[in-house]
């Protein structure tokens, strides 16, 4: 079993940025954790192939939470690889399958009312970005403590950034895939963009929960892999 980070570089607002979806390799099968922004499927495919893997072995996609940079290409993956299983928490599943209006969209619409005029254009663009996301059904809904991927991966509920956010703990590798529950900021774990956290107190509790796992490796979607000396 191994975890690979997939560095995806792209330009946004005139600046080069990078995200790090994770690829879990287990028993010759692949599990992708989060799918990047819309139209990122080719970029992620390229990274997987570069690492020597065949996309025909992609079996699962785990979504840590409903944000456009995490679920943006989920629909495209499901269309191209219809056999994949989509895995998410019960709460986030409602937004992914559009049973309910997403928390992030509600937040964006509320924030638009109080944004200064110079930021309203971006706020309106962000709302349209969220509204244009294509949705899919979630095959497996998970909760805290559930063991998935043949028992090798433990689901860790990490609310705060969103209410149904999950992270993943892989004991055999002493590793955590954090989603946006933690970012690698100057080689330290930190809360991801506190301004957008739906509940900052829960976000702080979730960060502490991940830190208390005392893992050696934290695979952060923003900032990349952080390796700590746990001795």
Short mmCIF file of C-alpha atoms in Angstrom, two decimals:
data_model
loop_
_atom_site.label_atom_id
_atom_site.label_comp_id
_atom_site.label_asym_id
_atom_site.label_seq_id
_atom_site.Cartn_x
_atom_site.Cartn_y
_atom_site.Cartn_z
CA UNK A 1 0.00 0.00 0.00
CA UNK A 2 1.21 3.51 -0.76
CA UNK A 3 0.00 7.09 -0.99
CA UNK A 4 1.13 9.37 -3.79
CA UNK A 5 0.53 13.10 -3.92
CA UNK A 6 -0.39 14.43 -7.33
CA UNK A 7 0.92 18.00 -7.70
CA UNK A 8 -1.41 19.90 -10.04
CA UNK A 9 -0.10 23.29 -11.12
CA UNK A 10 -2.40 25.88 -12.66
CA UNK A 11 -2.86 29.62 -13.13
CA UNK A 12 -5.53 31.50 -11.21
CA UNK A 13 -5.98 35.27 -11.23
CA UNK A 14 -2.60 35.67 -12.91
CA UNK A 15 -0.75 33.60 -10.30
CA UNK A 16 0.58 30.07 -10.45
CA UNK A 17 -0.98 27.84 -7.82
CA UNK A 18 -0.80 24.19 -6.89
CA UNK A 19 -3.08 21.63 -5.26
CA UNK A 20 -2.24 18.10 -4.16
CA UNK A 21 -4.93 15.43 -4.65
CA UNK A 22 -3.85 12.08 -3.21
CA UNK A 23 -3.75 8.67 -4.87
CA UNK A 24 -4.03 5.58 -2.67
CA UNK A 25 -2.63 2.40 -4.21
CA UNK A 26 -3.87 -0.83 -2.61
CA UNK A 27 -3.97 -4.37 -4.01
CA UNK A 28 -3.34 -3.11 -7.55
CA UNK A 29 -6.35 -0.80 -7.34
CA UNK A 30 -6.41 3.00 -7.26
CA UNK A 31 -8.40 5.39 -5.08
CA UNK A 32 -8.32 9.11 -5.84
CA UNK A 33 -8.97 11.56 -3.02
CA UNK A 34 -10.59 14.75 -4.39
CA UNK A 35 -10.73 15.80 -8.03
CA UNK A 36 -9.61 19.41 -8.38
CA UNK A 37 -11.45 22.23 -10.13
CA UNK A 38 -13.71 21.73 -13.18
CA UNK A 39 -11.78 20.54 -16.24
CA UNK A 40 -8.88 19.21 -14.16
CA UNK A 41 -9.47 15.59 -15.19
CA UNK A 42 -6.72 15.62 -17.88
CA UNK A 43 -4.23 17.18 -15.45
CA UNK A 44 -4.89 14.52 -12.82
CA UNK A 45 -4.85 11.72 -15.39
CA UNK A 46 -1.46 12.93 -16.60
CA UNK A 47 0.01 12.79 -13.08
CA UNK A 48 -1.39 9.30 -12.45
CA UNK A 49 0.02 8.02 -15.74
CA UNK A 50 3.36 9.72 -15.05
CA UNK A 51 3.57 7.62 -11.88
CA UNK A 52 3.17 4.47 -13.96
CA UNK A 53 -0.46 3.60 -13.21
CA UNK A 54 -3.33 2.63 -15.49
CA UNK A 55 -6.55 4.62 -15.07
CA UNK A 56 -8.51 1.42 -15.78
CA UNK A 57 -7.56 0.43 -12.23
CA UNK A 58 -9.25 3.48 -10.71
CA UNK A 59 -11.91 2.02 -8.42
CA UNK A 60 -12.89 4.75 -5.97
CA UNK A 61 -13.02 8.50 -5.56
CA UNK A 62 -13.24 9.81 -2.02
CA UNK A 63 -14.52 13.37 -1.63
CA UNK A 64 -13.40 15.06 1.57
CA UNK A 65 -15.96 17.88 1.23
CA UNK A 66 -18.05 19.95 -1.12
CA UNK A 67 -15.88 22.76 -2.49
CA UNK A 68 -15.33 23.52 -6.15
CA UNK A 69 -11.59 22.78 -5.99
CA UNK A 70 -12.32 19.32 -4.54
CA UNK A 71 -15.38 18.12 -6.47
CA UNK A 72 -15.01 20.19 -9.64
CA UNK A 73 -14.03 17.29 -11.91
CA UNK A 74 -15.97 14.54 -10.13
CA UNK A 75 -18.71 14.47 -12.78
CA UNK A 76 -16.14 14.17 -15.57
CA UNK A 77 -14.42 11.27 -13.82
CA UNK A 78 -17.73 9.47 -13.33
CA UNK A 79 -18.63 9.90 -17.01
CA UNK A 80 -15.25 8.65 -18.25
CA UNK A 81 -14.86 5.91 -15.64
CA UNK A 82 -18.46 4.92 -14.84
CA UNK A 83 -17.44 1.93 -12.72
CA UNK A 84 -15.87 4.05 -9.97
CA UNK A 85 -17.41 4.23 -6.51
CA UNK A 86 -17.93 7.72 -5.09
CA UNK A 87 -17.40 7.88 -1.33
CA UNK A 88 -18.26 10.82 0.95
CA UNK A 89 -19.78 11.63 4.33
CA UNK A 90 -23.53 11.62 4.88
CA UNK A 91 -23.64 15.43 5.18
CA UNK A 92 -21.51 16.21 2.12
CA UNK A 93 -23.37 13.58 0.07
CA UNK A 94 -26.52 15.71 0.19
CA UNK A 95 -24.67 18.55 -1.52
CA UNK A 96 -22.72 16.37 -3.97
CA UNK A 97 -25.93 14.75 -5.22
CA UNK A 98 -27.77 18.13 -5.05
CA UNK A 99 -30.40 16.88 -2.59
CA UNK A 100 -29.74 20.10 -0.69
CA UNK A 101 -28.25 23.49 -1.51
CA UNK A 102 -24.61 23.41 -0.48
CA UNK A 103 -23.40 25.23 2.61
CA UNK A 104 -20.69 26.89 0.56
CA UNK A 105 -23.23 28.35 -1.87
CA UNK A 106 -25.37 29.62 1.01
CA UNK A 107 -22.28 31.21 2.56
CA UNK A 108 -21.21 32.80 -0.75
CA UNK A 109 -24.65 34.31 -1.35
CA UNK A 110 -24.78 35.71 2.18
CA UNK A 111 -21.26 37.16 1.89
CA UNK A 112 -22.10 38.81 -1.43
CA UNK A 113 -24.52 41.10 0.39
CA UNK A 114 -21.74 42.60 2.52
CA UNK A 115 -18.78 42.49 0.14
CA UNK A 116 -17.24 45.84 -0.83
CA UNK A 117 -17.99 46.86 -4.40
CA UNK A 118 -14.49 46.02 -5.65
CA UNK A 119 -14.93 42.39 -4.52
CA UNK A 120 -18.49 41.86 -5.75
CA UNK A 121 -17.41 40.79 -9.24
CA UNK A 122 -15.36 37.94 -7.80
CA UNK A 123 -18.18 37.06 -5.39
CA UNK A 124 -20.66 36.81 -8.26
CA UNK A 125 -18.20 34.70 -10.29
CA UNK A 126 -17.70 32.34 -7.33
CA UNK A 127 -21.46 31.87 -6.92
CA UNK A 128 -21.81 31.03 -10.61
CA UNK A 129 -18.88 28.63 -10.30
CA UNK A 130 -20.69 26.77 -7.51
CA UNK A 131 -24.03 26.79 -9.33
CA UNK A 132 -22.47 25.38 -12.50
CA UNK A 133 -20.98 22.32 -10.80
CA UNK A 134 -22.40 19.07 -12.16
CA UNK A 135 -23.55 16.58 -9.58
CA UNK A 136 -23.37 12.82 -9.16
CA UNK A 137 -24.80 10.25 -6.78
CA UNK A 138 -22.69 9.08 -3.86
CA UNK A 139 -22.30 5.29 -3.75
CA UNK A 140 -21.03 4.92 -0.19
CA UNK A 141 -21.78 7.28 2.69
CA UNK A 142 -19.30 7.04 5.55
CA UNK A 143 -19.01 8.28 9.13
CA UNK A 144 -16.35 8.72 11.78
CA UNK A 145 -14.45 5.51 12.51
CA UNK A 146 -15.61 3.61 9.43
CA UNK A 147 -12.95 1.36 7.95
CA UNK A 148 -12.83 1.45 4.16
CA UNK A 149 -10.56 0.15 1.39
CA UNK A 150 -10.44 -3.38 2.82
CA UNK A 151 -10.10 -1.97 6.32
CA UNK A 152 -6.81 -0.22 5.54
CA UNK A 153 -8.20 3.32 5.82
CA UNK A 154 -10.11 4.86 8.72
CA UNK A 155 -12.54 7.74 8.18
CA UNK A 156 -11.98 10.67 10.53
CA UNK A 157 -14.75 13.25 10.82
CA UNK A 158 -13.12 16.69 10.75
CA UNK A 159 -15.89 19.33 10.62
CA UNK A 160 -15.27 23.04 10.64
CA UNK A 161 -14.15 23.97 7.13
CA UNK A 162 -17.49 22.41 6.18
CA UNK A 163 -19.84 20.54 8.50
CA UNK A 164 -19.40 17.13 6.88
CA UNK A 165 -15.68 17.28 6.10
CA UNK A 166 -13.75 14.03 6.44
CA UNK A 167 -10.07 13.17 6.55
CA UNK A 168 -8.44 9.74 6.19
CA UNK A 169 -6.09 7.90 8.55
CA UNK A 170 -3.95 5.04 7.23
CA UNK A 171 -2.41 3.32 10.29
CA UNK A 172 -0.11 0.96 8.36
CA UNK A 173 1.60 3.97 6.76
CA UNK A 174 1.27 6.20 9.84
CA UNK A 175 -0.23 8.77 7.48
CA UNK A 176 -3.20 11.14 7.25
CA UNK A 177 -4.86 12.64 4.18
CA UNK A 178 -6.17 15.92 5.53
CA UNK A 179 -8.36 17.44 2.80
CA UNK A 180 -8.90 21.02 4.02
CA UNK A 181 -8.97 20.15 7.72
CA UNK A 182 -5.28 21.07 7.74
CA UNK A 183 -2.85 22.75 5.37
CA UNK A 184 0.92 22.67 5.23
CA UNK A 185 1.84 26.24 6.10
CA UNK A 186 5.57 26.88 6.48
CA UNK A 187 6.11 23.23 7.40
CA UNK A 188 3.44 23.30 10.10
CA UNK A 189 -0.16 22.12 10.17
CA UNK A 190 -2.63 25.00 10.16
CA UNK A 191 -6.33 25.66 9.55
CA UNK A 192 -7.20 26.11 5.88
CA UNK A 193 -8.32 29.65 5.07
CA UNK A 194 -10.08 30.53 8.35
CA UNK A 195 -12.09 33.24 6.56
CA UNK A 196 -14.04 30.52 4.73
CA UNK A 197 -14.42 28.09 7.64
CA UNK A 198 -18.09 27.53 8.38
CA UNK A 199 -17.28 26.95 12.06
CA UNK A 200 -13.85 28.09 13.22
CA UNK A 201 -14.13 26.46 16.66
CA UNK A 202 -14.87 23.07 15.15
CA UNK A 203 -12.08 23.62 12.62
CA UNK A 204 -9.64 24.16 15.49
CA UNK A 205 -10.90 21.01 17.22
CA UNK A 206 -10.52 19.02 13.99
CA UNK A 207 -6.97 20.27 13.48
CA UNK A 208 -6.10 19.17 17.00
CA UNK A 209 -7.78 15.81 16.36
CA UNK A 210 -5.50 15.22 13.37
CA UNK A 211 -2.42 16.37 15.26
CA UNK A 212 -3.28 13.98 18.09
CA UNK A 213 -3.04 11.06 15.70
CA UNK A 214 0.74 11.70 15.84
CA UNK A 215 1.14 10.58 12.25
CA UNK A 216 4.48 10.76 10.51
CA UNK A 217 3.05 12.00 7.21
CA UNK A 218 0.24 14.48 6.59
CA UNK A 219 -0.86 14.74 2.96
CA UNK A 220 -2.31 18.24 2.72
CA UNK A 221 -4.38 19.29 -0.29
CA UNK A 222 -2.93 22.77 0.05
CA UNK A 223 0.79 22.93 0.74
CA UNK A 224 1.58 19.31 0.01
CA UNK A 225 3.03 16.53 2.14
CA UNK A 226 4.35 17.34 5.59
CA UNK A 227 6.60 14.79 7.27
CA UNK A 228 7.05 15.12 11.02
CA UNK A 229 9.55 13.59 13.38
CA UNK A 230 7.22 11.63 15.68
CA UNK A 231 9.93 10.15 17.89
#
